[in-house]
Amino acid sequence: MPTSALRRNLRLCTYDGLASVPLGYLLQPGNFIMAALLVELFHLPPDVYGIIVSLPFFGNFAQAFLMPAVNTWLSPKGVSVTFAAMQALCWGVLAAMLSFLPIQKPETSGYWFLVIFAVSSAISSFTGVSWTSWVQEWMPTRLRGKYFGRRNRIMQITGIVFLLATGRLVYRMAGAVGAFQCLLFGAALLRMGSVFCQNKIEAHKLDTPRIEMKTPWKEQLNALMDTPAFLWLVAYGAGWGFAASFFGPFYPLFMYRELGFSIQDVGMLAVMASVGGAISSPAWGALSDRFGNKPVMLFCMITWQVHNFLWCLLTKENSWMLYGMWMVGGIMGSGFVLSLFNLQLKIIPPAAKTLAISVNLAVTSLVTAVAPIIGGVVLRHLLAGSNSSISVYHYLFLVGPTLALSACLVLTKIDEPAASSLTSVVGAMRNIRTLSSVFGLSFFVDYIFVKPLKKR
């Protein structure tokens, strides 16, 4: 590919990323913006909200099996462009529907929210993997680490600006339906702009042979079964996913209802977590190179979850502690996610990369999807039978950190190899990216995980 054409493609790819940031964040219904819309404004009960939160994970599960069929009639670029356009259309329809949904009838509005989020989750599950597959067809390997590093940093800044602007918009319009309509319409229009940029990219496939295509399916499966570290990693991912999504999506509800926070207040917390995570990422990378990924993951997870027990003590009087807690959570969460990515590079067998990603994604998605449904049912039942709603939240806040710390016992079983061999396992990180918005790590929602080449 001529240098001028490649530069043009890279520029369009950056514009595509910038324009997709707002909708990329809103797509995860566990984030504080969707919590404010669905639960605070439309009064959806916790069990219905829990089902809506679970839908992206069910989409990830189904995508692992349906993507091969979709790829038989559409190229990776075709899948990316088509489903991204459908994604924007879906959210434009949702924005228009807000004018007609009855605020005081959650049983009616909840049904329509379930339908629209189910369609959105099904569509969105195809866009991320197909986009990454397509980009790797035309982007030279030597550029990926450097380019995506810069692109990720630009998108981090864009995400922070988006969160601040969203909080200000909803605050100025007093949380009215019109504020969320402006937000959703704007995100949908920007997404259409990103689709335009994708469609303008003109690229030719690189000659990059894939090892796993030469390996029979049964041999790939045997390679996975003969890799205990991979099996332990899948078990850990399932345990962590369940622990994180069991009650994680309901943290914004607690802040809105029990602490009296506004959407602008919660947005500032998310910004602090994102800033802390983004600033600390280079340090975590250096520590992982020096001491290994598993020790860094264990340190980050244990520190993160032990400090999360402070949620059990929060009241309106000491809610100021949240600013420090979210900063610590952002720092530790960043180290955990980056180390997990690098650990997967070392563990997944090169001869069965695609199968390994599919198995990992399917298992962890299914387990993670069930958790918020159970959490929502439990929360609604306990709130209905208690005179102290804040006590109910405090007791449930014990569950997530306890389960997450227990999952660390599985993490200790993983034997970390000395060398990595893959260049990208973005598909295996989809659940972590989906969960990121719940904990304020917004810059990981659209993060492209690429291992940069080592200089020789």
XYZ file of N, CA and C in Angstrom, residues 92-343:
756
model
N -30.705 5.883 17.656
C -31.549 6.983 17.220
C -33.015 6.685 17.496
N -33.409 5.440 17.246
C -34.776 5.013 17.547
C -35.043 5.090 19.042
N -34.070 4.663 19.867
C -34.232 4.731 21.316
C -34.425 6.173 21.773
N -33.639 7.095 21.212
C -33.774 8.505 21.584
C -35.169 9.024 21.248
N -35.687 8.644 20.085
C -37.024 9.084 19.696
C -38.097 8.453 20.586
N -37.888 7.206 20.975
C -38.868 6.503 21.797
C -39.038 7.122 23.182
N -38.021 7.804 23.676
C -38.101 8.349 25.027
C -39.262 9.325 25.183
N -39.669 9.957 24.098
C -40.782 10.909 24.159
C -42.119 10.212 24.365
N -42.197 8.936 24.042
C -43.468 8.220 24.082
C -43.552 7.200 25.211
N -42.439 6.861 25.834
C -42.468 5.876 26.916
C -43.008 6.515 28.191
N -43.934 5.851 28.879
C -44.520 6.416 30.103
C -43.573 6.304 31.293
N -43.231 7.447 31.867
C -42.297 7.466 32.998
C -42.891 6.790 34.221
N -44.175 6.948 34.439
C -44.819 6.417 35.630
C -45.334 4.989 35.457
N -45.031 4.364 34.332
C -45.440 2.976 34.107
C -44.215 2.145 33.739
N -43.381 1.791 34.750
C -42.143 1.053 34.460
C -42.378 -0.317 33.844
N -43.566 -0.906 34.080
C -43.834 -2.215 33.486
C -43.949 -2.109 31.964
N -44.450 -0.973 31.477
C -44.569 -0.761 30.038
C -43.239 -0.295 29.434
N -42.664 0.742 30.024
C -41.399 1.259 29.496
C -40.292 0.216 29.619
N -40.324 -0.583 30.708
C -39.308 -1.616 30.890
C -39.316 -2.637 29.773
N -40.503 -2.989 29.294
C -40.609 -3.948 28.191
C -39.907 -3.416 26.941
N -40.176 -2.143 26.612
C -39.583 -1.570 25.407
C -38.079 -1.361 25.554
N -37.641 -1.020 26.767
C -36.198 -0.909 26.988
C -35.517 -2.262 26.817
N -36.155 -3.312 27.309
C -35.597 -4.657 27.134
C -35.449 -5.006 25.656
N -36.475 -4.672 24.875
C -36.437 -4.991 23.448
C -35.315 -4.227 22.745
N -35.258 -2.914 22.977
C -34.279 -2.100 22.247
C -32.861 -2.433 22.671
N -32.640 -2.717 23.965
C -31.291 -3.069 24.411
C -30.908 -4.475 23.959
N -31.873 -5.366 23.821
C -31.567 -6.694 23.294
C -31.106 -6.604 21.849
N -31.809 -5.794 21.051
C -31.411 -5.601 19.650
C -30.048 -4.928 19.574
N -29.851 -3.894 20.388
C -28.580 -3.178 20.390
C -27.424 -4.097 20.780
N -27.633 -4.936 21.796
C -26.566 -5.840 22.253
C -26.222 -6.869 21.183
N -27.248 -7.377 20.503
C -27.007 -8.351 19.438
C -26.201 -7.735 18.298
N -26.556 -6.494 17.937
C -25.842 -5.799 16.862
C -24.411 -5.465 17.269
N -24.273 -4.927 18.483
C -22.969 -4.434 18.936
C -21.962 -5.546 19.155
N -22.449 -6.756 19.424
C -21.525 -7.857 19.698
C -20.658 -8.191 18.485
N -21.119 -7.801 17.289
C -20.360 -8.116 16.080
C -19.373 -7.012 15.684
N -19.613 -5.795 16.142
C -18.834 -4.675 15.619
C -17.383 -4.685 16.076
N -17.147 -4.937 17.368
C -15.788 -4.838 17.902
C -14.823 -5.837 17.292
N -15.231 -7.113 17.266
C -14.355 -8.162 16.742
C -14.143 -7.993 15.251
N -15.218 -7.688 14.503
C -15.081 -7.544 13.052
C -14.206 -6.339 12.705
N -14.347 -5.238 13.472
C -13.529 -4.048 13.221
C -12.054 -4.364 13.422
N -11.738 -5.048 14.510
C -10.342 -5.391 14.796
C -9.774 -6.327 13.738
N -10.571 -7.315 13.329
C -10.127 -8.253 12.304
C -9.860 -7.531 10.990
N -10.727 -6.598 10.645
C -10.566 -5.855 9.392
C -9.341 -4.949 9.426
N -9.153 -4.217 10.520
C -8.021 -3.297 10.618
C -6.701 -4.050 10.515
N -6.636 -5.238 11.116
C -5.396 -6.002 11.076
C -5.115 -6.550 9.679
N -6.115 -6.519 8.804
C -5.889 -6.963 7.429
C -5.045 -5.971 6.649
N -5.180 -4.668 6.977
C -4.495 -3.672 6.158
C -3.427 -2.878 6.902
N -3.416 -2.975 8.238
C -2.422 -2.212 8.990
C -1.161 -3.050 9.229
N -0.008 -2.582 8.786
C 1.231 -3.339 8.985
C 1.503 -3.588 10.473
N 2.025 -4.756 10.776
C 2.281 -5.132 12.166
C 3.234 -4.168 12.844
N 4.187 -3.647 12.117
C 5.210 -2.779 12.708
C 4.607 -1.473 13.246
N 3.419 -1.089 12.757
C 2.804 0.177 13.163
C 1.777 0.025 14.271
N 1.302 -1.186 14.521
C 0.128 -1.352 15.371
C 0.339 -0.857 16.794
N 1.441 -1.267 17.406
C 1.667 -0.861 18.790
C 1.757 0.646 18.946
N 2.569 1.277 18.100
C 2.768 2.725 18.178
C 1.496 3.481 17.828
N 0.825 3.049 16.760
C -0.378 3.760 16.322
C -1.504 3.656 17.349
N -1.795 2.428 17.792
C -2.905 2.261 18.716
C -2.594 2.864 20.082
N -1.311 2.933 20.438
C -0.959 3.618 21.673
C -1.363 5.089 21.620
N -1.041 5.741 20.503
C -1.413 7.154 20.338
C -2.930 7.298 20.217
N -3.545 6.423 19.453
C -4.996 6.489 19.264
C -5.720 6.299 20.600
N -5.272 5.365 21.387
C -5.893 5.134 22.694
C -5.796 6.364 23.583
N -4.620 7.034 23.560
C -4.458 8.227 24.403
C -5.411 9.348 23.974
N -5.551 9.531 22.676
C -6.476 10.556 22.178
C -7.904 10.231 22.593
N -8.274 8.963 22.504
C -9.628 8.558 22.866
C -9.855 8.653 24.367
N -8.796 8.470 25.169
C -8.925 8.660 26.617
C -9.338 10.091 26.934
N -8.672 11.037 26.283
C -8.997 12.452 26.497
C -10.422 12.738 26.033
N -10.781 12.190 24.879
C -12.141 12.383 24.363
C -13.180 11.824 25.330
N -12.893 10.654 25.898
C -13.822 10.044 26.841
C -14.018 10.891 28.084
N -12.942 11.468 28.586
C -13.038 12.324 29.774
C -13.873 13.570 29.471
N -13.632 14.175 28.304
C -14.411 15.349 27.904
C -15.892 14.977 27.777
N -16.156 13.806 27.211
C -17.533 13.351 27.051
C -18.228 13.186 28.401
N -17.554 12.583 29.373
C -18.152 12.386 30.687
C -18.446 13.715 31.369
N -17.508 14.650 31.281
C -17.726 15.969 31.889
C -18.880 16.705 31.205
N -18.922 16.648 29.882
C -19.978 17.338 29.141
C -21.339 16.712 29.418
N -21.371 15.391 29.544
C -22.634 14.711 29.830
C -23.193 15.125 31.183
N -22.321 15.117 32.203
C -22.762 15.526 33.524
C -23.291 16.951 33.530
N -22.611 17.823 32.811
C -23.030 19.225 32.754
C -24.356 19.375 32.023
N -24.526 18.635 30.912
C -25.759 18.719 30.131
C -26.962 18.267 30.942
N -26.849 17.101 31.579
C -27.974 16.571 32.356
C -28.269 17.473 33.547
N -27.214 18.029 34.147
C -27.410 18.935 35.287
C -28.138 20.201 34.850
N -27.720 20.796 33.735
C -28.332 22.045 33.258
C -29.793 21.835 32.874
N -30.127 20.631 32.375
C -31.502 20.358 31.956
C -32.281 19.607 33.028
N -31.722 19.593 34.257
C -32.410 19.027 35.430
C -32.823 17.571 35.231
N -32.018 16.817 34.505
C -32.291 15.395 34.338
C -33.547 15.085 33.563
N -34.027 16.007 32.737
C -35.249 15.800 31.972
C -35.022 14.817 30.820
N -36.136 14.316 30.292
C -36.054 13.382 29.171
C -35.305 14.014 27.999
N -35.536 15.322 27.780
C -34.879 16.007 26.674
C -33.365 15.970 26.753
N -32.812 15.985 27.966
C -31.359 15.937 28.129
C -30.804 14.609 27.610
N -31.482 13.516 27.959
C -31.024 12.203 27.503
C -31.266 12.024 26.011
N -32.328 12.648 25.486
C -32.552 12.571 24.039
C -31.439 13.283 23.284
N -31.053 14.451 23.759
C -29.935 15.173 23.124
C -28.672 14.323 23.151
N -28.432 13.684 24.283
C -27.235 12.856 24.453
C -27.254 11.661 23.503
N -28.384 10.958 23.435
C -28.470 9.762 22.601
C -28.455 10.109 21.115
N -29.186 11.153 20.725
C -29.162 11.569 19.323
C -27.753 12.001 18.914
N -27.089 12.759 19.769
C -25.731 13.197 19.464
C -24.777 12.040 19.302
N -24.874 11.042 20.212
C -24.007 9.860 20.129
C -24.287 9.067 18.852
N -25.569 8.959 18.478
C -25.931 8.219 17.267
C -25.406 8.930 16.017
N -25.522 10.260 15.985
C -25.023 11.012 14.833
C -23.503 10.897 14.701
N -22.815 10.973 15.837
C -21.363 10.807 15.806
C -20.982 9.411 15.332
N -21.764 8.416 15.750
C -21.492 7.051 15.308
C -21.655 6.922 13.797
N -22.632 7.622 13.238
C -22.778 7.617 11.785
C -21.574 8.279 11.128
N -21.014 9.298 11.794
C -19.782 9.891 11.286
C -18.642 8.898 11.278
N -18.570 8.056 12.311
C -17.513 7.038 12.354
C -17.727 5.995 11.258
N -18.989 5.681 10.975
C -19.289 4.743 9.883
C -18.821 5.324 8.550
N -19.042 6.623 8.347
C -18.583 7.287 7.126
C -17.067 7.172 6.988
N -16.352 7.381 8.094
C -14.885 7.278 8.056
C -14.442 5.857 7.739
N -15.107 4.869 8.349
C -14.767 3.475 8.060
C -14.958 3.163 6.579
N -16.068 3.614 6.038
C -16.384 3.310 4.649
C -15.411 3.974 3.680
N -14.814 5.107 4.086
C -13.877 5.833 3.234
C -12.486 5.198 3.227
N -12.215 4.322 4.166
C -10.898 3.669 4.213
C -10.786 2.694 3.048
N -9.770 2.892 2.246
C -9.510 2.017 1.107
C -8.212 1.260 1.374
N -8.344 -0.041 1.517
C -7.167 -0.812 1.933
C -7.132 -2.146 1.204
N -5.938 -2.710 1.155
C -5.717 -4.024 0.579
C -5.231 -4.967 1.673
N -5.616 -6.209 1.553
C -5.217 -7.192 2.553
C -3.712 -7.406 2.534
N -3.161 -7.561 3.733
C -1.753 -7.913 3.851
C -1.605 -9.420 3.763
N -0.442 -9.843 3.371
C -0.156 -11.280 3.299
C 0.303 -11.750 4.675
N -0.660 -12.094 5.538
C -0.346 -12.506 6.908
C -0.959 -13.875 7.164
N -0.211 -14.945 6.912
C -0.731 -16.290 7.136
C -1.059 -16.521 8.600
N -2.091 -17.314 8.845
C -2.541 -17.586 10.205
C -2.242 -19.046 10.544
N -1.524 -19.261 11.630
C -1.073 -20.596 12.012
C -2.243 -21.531 12.253
N -3.299 -21.017 12.948
C -4.370 -21.920 13.353
C -5.168 -22.449 12.171
N -5.132 -21.745 11.002
C -5.854 -22.234 9.840
C -5.247 -23.528 9.317
N -3.986 -23.793 9.631
C -3.323 -24.997 9.166
C -3.480 -26.152 10.150
N -4.063 -25.895 11.302
C -4.188 -26.914 12.341
C -5.620 -27.428 12.392
N -5.841 -28.746 12.286
C -7.188 -29.298 12.378
C -7.871 -28.897 13.683
N -9.206 -28.820 13.633
C -9.983 -28.338 14.776
C -9.747 -29.210 16.005
N -9.731 -30.540 15.822
C -9.546 -31.428 16.967
C -8.178 -31.231 17.618
N -7.167 -30.984 16.783
C -5.836 -30.742 17.338
C -5.800 -29.421 18.108
N -6.550 -28.410 17.616
C -6.629 -27.149 18.355
C -7.283 -27.365 19.718
N -8.367 -28.154 19.731
C -9.057 -28.433 20.996
C -8.138 -29.179 21.953
N -7.396 -30.153 21.423
C -6.455 -30.897 22.272
C -5.363 -29.974 22.813
N -4.943 -28.998 21.985
C -3.921 -28.053 22.445
C -4.432 -27.232 23.615
N -5.709 -26.865 23.568
C -6.290 -26.111 24.683
C -6.406 -26.975 25.936
N -6.874 -28.200 25.758
C -7.041 -29.086 26.915
C -5.703 -29.460 27.534
N -4.643 -29.411 26.733
C -3.303 -29.725 27.240
C -2.593 -28.485 27.778
N -3.319 -27.378 27.889
C -2.741 -26.146 28.430
C -3.464 -25.783 29.723
N -3.030 -26.339 30.863
C -3.732 -26.081 32.130
C -3.841 -24.598 32.470
N -2.818 -23.825 32.100
C -2.852 -22.392 32.412
C -4.034 -21.723 31.738
N -4.338 -22.128 30.497
C -5.484 -21.538 29.800
C -6.788 -21.917 30.486
N -6.931 -23.169 30.902
C -8.151 -23.612 31.571
C -8.348 -22.882 32.891
N -7.264 -22.679 33.632
C -7.358 -21.923 34.879
C -7.713 -20.462 34.598
N -7.196 -19.928 33.492
C -7.494 -18.547 33.140
C -8.978 -18.368 32.818
N -9.556 -19.332 32.107
C -10.984 -19.279 31.810
C -11.799 -19.357 33.100
N -11.391 -20.256 33.997
C -12.093 -20.382 35.280
C -12.003 -19.092 36.083
N -10.817 -18.472 36.073
C -10.662 -17.210 36.801
C -11.513 -16.110 36.171
N -11.506 -16.023 34.827
C -12.306 -15.014 34.148
C -13.781 -15.145 34.459
N -14.262 -16.394 34.537
C -15.668 -16.609 34.873
C -15.958 -16.181 36.307
N -15.056 -16.541 37.236
C -15.257 -16.171 38.639
C -15.199 -14.670 38.856
N -14.228 -14.022 38.240
C -14.106 -12.568 38.374
C -15.287 -11.861 37.717
N -15.706 -12.349 36.545
C -16.837 -11.734 35.859
C -18.111 -11.806 36.683
N -18.339 -12.940 37.315
C -19.528 -13.080 38.166
C -19.441 -12.138 39.364
N -18.278 -12.092 39.992
C -18.101 -11.230 41.170
C -18.293 -9.756 40.813
N -17.766 -9.346 39.654
C -17.824 -7.931 39.273
C -19.216 -7.501 38.850
N -19.956 -8.388 38.185
C -21.254 -7.985 37.641
C -22.428 -8.366 38.534
N -22.178 -9.107 39.607
C -23.270 -9.481 40.509
C -23.931 -8.242 41.112
N -23.110 -7.299 41.598
C -23.676 -6.106 42.199
C -23.034 -4.822 41.667
N -22.012 -4.961 40.830
C -21.340 -3.790 40.290
C -22.256 -2.806 39.585
N -23.214 -3.273 38.745
C -24.082 -2.317 38.049
C -25.005 -1.527 38.971
N -25.126 -1.953 40.228
C -26.056 -1.289 41.143
C -25.361 -0.257 42.036
N -24.060 -0.090 41.880
C -23.355 0.948 42.630
C -23.895 2.342 42.307
N -24.149 2.673 41.021
C -24.722 4.000 40.743
C -26.077 4.214 41.413
N -26.887 3.158 41.519
C -28.180 3.288 42.180
C -28.000 3.705 43.635
N -27.028 3.107 44.283
C -26.742 3.446 45.676
C -26.329 4.908 45.809
N -25.488 5.361 44.889
C -25.020 6.747 44.964
C -26.154 7.730 44.689
N -27.025 7.396 43.738
C -28.148 8.288 43.440
C -29.177 8.303 44.568
N -29.541 7.117 45.053
C -30.678 7.013 45.964
C -30.309 7.186 47.432
N -29.157 6.678 47.836
C -28.808 6.697 49.252
C -27.855 7.833 49.616
N -26.996 8.209 48.689
C -26.028 9.272 48.978
C -26.452 10.619 48.412
N -27.466 10.627 47.567
C -27.961 11.884 47.012
C -27.056 12.500 45.964
N -26.239 11.688 45.295
C -25.354 12.198 44.257
C -26.153 12.527 42.998
N -25.699 13.536 42.277
C -26.256 13.846 40.968
C -25.445 13.120 39.900
N -25.956 13.135 38.670
C -25.216 12.495 37.577
C -23.898 13.210 37.325
N -23.854 14.514 37.611
C -22.608 15.265 37.468
C -21.593 14.820 38.520
N -22.054 14.540 39.742
C -21.160 14.056 40.795
C -20.559 12.708 40.426
N -21.402 11.790 39.971
C -20.923 10.458 39.606
C -20.019 10.535 38.382
N -20.341 11.436 37.460
C -19.474 11.617 36.304
C -18.080 12.063 36.698
N -17.983 12.928 37.710
C -16.674 13.365 38.173
C -15.896 12.202 38.789
N -16.603 11.315 39.482
C -15.934 10.122 40.026
C -15.369 9.263 38.895
N -16.172 9.074 37.851
C -15.708 8.278 36.715
C -14.504 8.917 36.045
N -14.506 10.235 35.961
C -13.362 10.945 35.379
C -12.114 10.707 36.215
N -12.246 10.786 37.538
C -11.091 10.579 38.416
C -10.536 9.165 38.271
N -11.441 8.180 38.161
C -10.980 6.804 37.965
C -10.254 6.653 36.634
N -10.787 7.277 35.599
C -10.158 7.184 34.284
C -8.799 7.868 34.263
N -8.718 9.036 34.878
C -7.440 9.754 34.920
C -6.400 8.953 35.696
N -6.803 8.437 36.854
C -5.873 7.633 37.653
C -5.386 6.412 36.900
N -6.307 5.744 36.195
C -5.919 4.562 35.432
C -5.016 4.881 34.268
N -5.350 5.959 33.553
C -4.547 6.312 32.380
C -3.135 6.735 32.766
N -3.018 7.500 33.833
C -1.696 7.972 34.271
C -0.820 6.826 34.756
N -1.435 5.853 35.414
C -0.654 4.770 36.024
C -0.323 3.641 35.058
N -0.957 3.611 33.882
C -0.754 2.491 32.951
C 0.710 2.242 32.594
N 1.503 3.274 32.240
C 2.910 2.999 31.909
C 3.687 2.354 33.058
N 3.398 2.783 34.291
C 4.100 2.208 35.446
C 3.750 0.737 35.619
N 2.474 0.407 35.419
C 2.085 -1.000 35.537
C 2.754 -1.846 34.464
N 2.890 -1.297 33.261
C 3.563 -2.043 32.207
C 5.004 -2.340 32.546
N 5.684 -1.359 33.131
C 7.081 -1.563 33.536
C 7.189 -2.595 34.646
N 6.285 -2.556 35.612
C 6.306 -3.520 36.712
C 6.018 -4.929 36.212
N 5.096 -5.052 35.248
C 4.792 -6.374 34.692
C 5.990 -6.962 33.965
N 6.717 -6.110 33.236
C 7.913 -6.590 32.541
C 8.983 -7.054 33.519
N 9.037 -6.408 34.669
C 10.098 -6.720 35.624
C 9.753 -7.902 36.523
N 8.509 -7.934 37.026
C 8.140 -8.943 38.025
C 7.191 -10.011 37.509
N 6.652 -9.836 36.327
C 5.681 -10.789 35.805
C 4.271 -10.239 35.919
N 3.373 -10.755 35.093
C 2.005 -10.251 35.049
C 1.145 -10.781 36.189
N 1.321 -12.045 36.531
C 0.480 -12.618 37.580
C 0.688 -11.946 38.936
N 1.925 -11.679 39.363
C 2.097 -10.954 40.635
C 1.453 -9.573 40.627
N 1.564 -8.855 39.493
C 0.949 -7.535 39.411
C -0.564 -7.656 39.480
N -1.131 -8.645 38.783
C -2.571 -8.857 38.830
C -3.051 -9.153 40.249
N -2.334 -10.016 40.946
C -2.720 -10.359 42.313
C -2.653 -9.145 43.228
N -1.578 -8.377 43.106
C -1.445 -7.184 43.947
C -2.582 -6.203 43.681
N -2.829 -5.943 42.392
C -3.878 -4.977 42.033
C -5.254 -5.454 42.477
N -5.553 -6.727 42.232
C -6.877 -7.230 42.569
C -7.109 -7.235 44.078
N -6.126 -7.689 44.840
C -6.291 -7.746 46.291
C -6.434 -6.340 46.861
N -5.578 -5.416 46.433
C -5.671 -4.030 46.928
C -6.999 -3.400 46.538
N -7.390 -3.605 45.304
C -8.639 -3.040 44.788
C -9.847 -3.540 45.576
N -9.913 -4.857 45.772
C -11.105 -5.430 46.409
C -11.131 -5.211 47.919
N -9.986 -5.212 48.561
C -9.974 -4.925 50.003
C -10.471 -3.502 50.257
N -10.039 -2.565 49.422
C -10.487 -1.191 49.623
C -11.966 -1.025 49.258
N -12.516 -1.962 48.445
C -13.932 -1.892 48.094
C -14.855 -2.222 49.277
N -14.313 -2.834 50.332
C -15.136 -3.082 51.520
C -15.559 -1.769 52.187
N -14.885 -0.667 51.839
C -15.274 0.632 52.393
C -16.678 1.042 51.947
N -17.167 0.462 50.843
C -18.532 0.751 50.415
C -19.544 0.392 51.514
N -19.206 -0.588 52.331
C -20.116 -1.031 53.394
C -20.266 0.018 54.492
N -19.413 1.026 54.504
C -19.433 2.044 55.561
C -19.925 3.393 55.064
N -20.203 3.511 53.784
C -20.523 4.814 53.215
C -21.919 5.295 53.603
N -21.995 6.557 53.967
C -23.254 7.255 54.226
C -23.146 8.648 53.596
N -24.189 9.438 53.721
C -24.130 10.800 53.202
C -23.050 11.624 53.892
N -22.819 11.329 55.184
C -21.858 12.110 55.955
C -20.414 11.859 55.534
N -20.084 10.650 55.116
C -18.696 10.352 54.752
C -18.551 10.024 53.261
N -19.521 10.442 52.441
C -19.478 10.121 51.012
C -18.293 10.750 50.297
N -17.634 11.715 50.948
C -16.442 12.331 50.353
C -15.334 11.303 50.119
N -15.387 10.178 50.859
C -14.363 9.142 50.675
C -14.382 8.550 49.277
N -15.520 8.660 48.595
C -15.632 8.053 47.264
C -14.627 8.614 46.270
N -14.257 9.884 46.422
C -13.324 10.476 45.458
C -11.964 9.786 45.520
N -11.501 9.507 46.710
C -10.254 8.763 46.846
C -10.406 7.315 46.446
N -11.578 6.731 46.768
C -11.814 5.322 46.449
C -11.836 5.086 44.939
N -12.469 5.993 44.206
C -12.525 5.802 42.760
C -11.166 6.046 42.115
N -10.381 6.933 42.666
C -9.032 7.131 42.145
C -8.198 5.867 42.346
N -8.274 5.284 43.541
C -7.552 4.037 43.816
C -8.067 2.917 42.925
N -9.400 2.844 42.778
C -9.973 1.823 41.912
C -9.503 1.955 40.477
N -9.396 3.193 39.982
C -8.918 3.399 38.623
C -7.479 2.960 38.447
N -6.649 3.277 39.435
C -5.233 2.905 39.363
C -5.067 1.394 39.399
N -5.723 0.747 40.358
C -5.593 -0.701 40.500
C -6.281 -1.444 39.354
N -7.412 -0.929 38.907
C -8.098 -1.564 37.789
C -7.281 -1.511 36.515
N -6.573 -0.410 36.317
C -5.718 -0.284 35.141
C -4.608 -1.332 35.155
N -3.954 -1.487 36.290
C -2.892 -2.486 36.394
C -3.407 -3.893 36.188
N -4.608 -4.154 36.708
C -5.204 -5.479 36.562
C -5.508 -5.797 35.101
N -6.158 -4.870 34.398
C -6.568 -5.124 33.019
C -5.358 -5.275 32.096
N -4.378 -4.390 32.238
C -3.200 -4.464 31.375
C -2.405 -5.742 31.620
N -2.294 -6.147 32.876
C -1.569 -7.382 33.188
C -2.327 -8.606 32.693
N -3.654 -8.559 32.775
C -4.464 -9.659 32.254
C -4.257 -9.815 30.753
N -4.220 -8.702 30.052
C -3.977 -8.758 28.609
C -2.639 -9.420 28.304
N -1.589 -8.966 28.970
C -0.257 -9.517 28.708
C -0.163 -10.983 29.120
N -0.876 -11.356 30.187
C -0.864 -12.756 30.612
C -1.522 -13.643 29.562
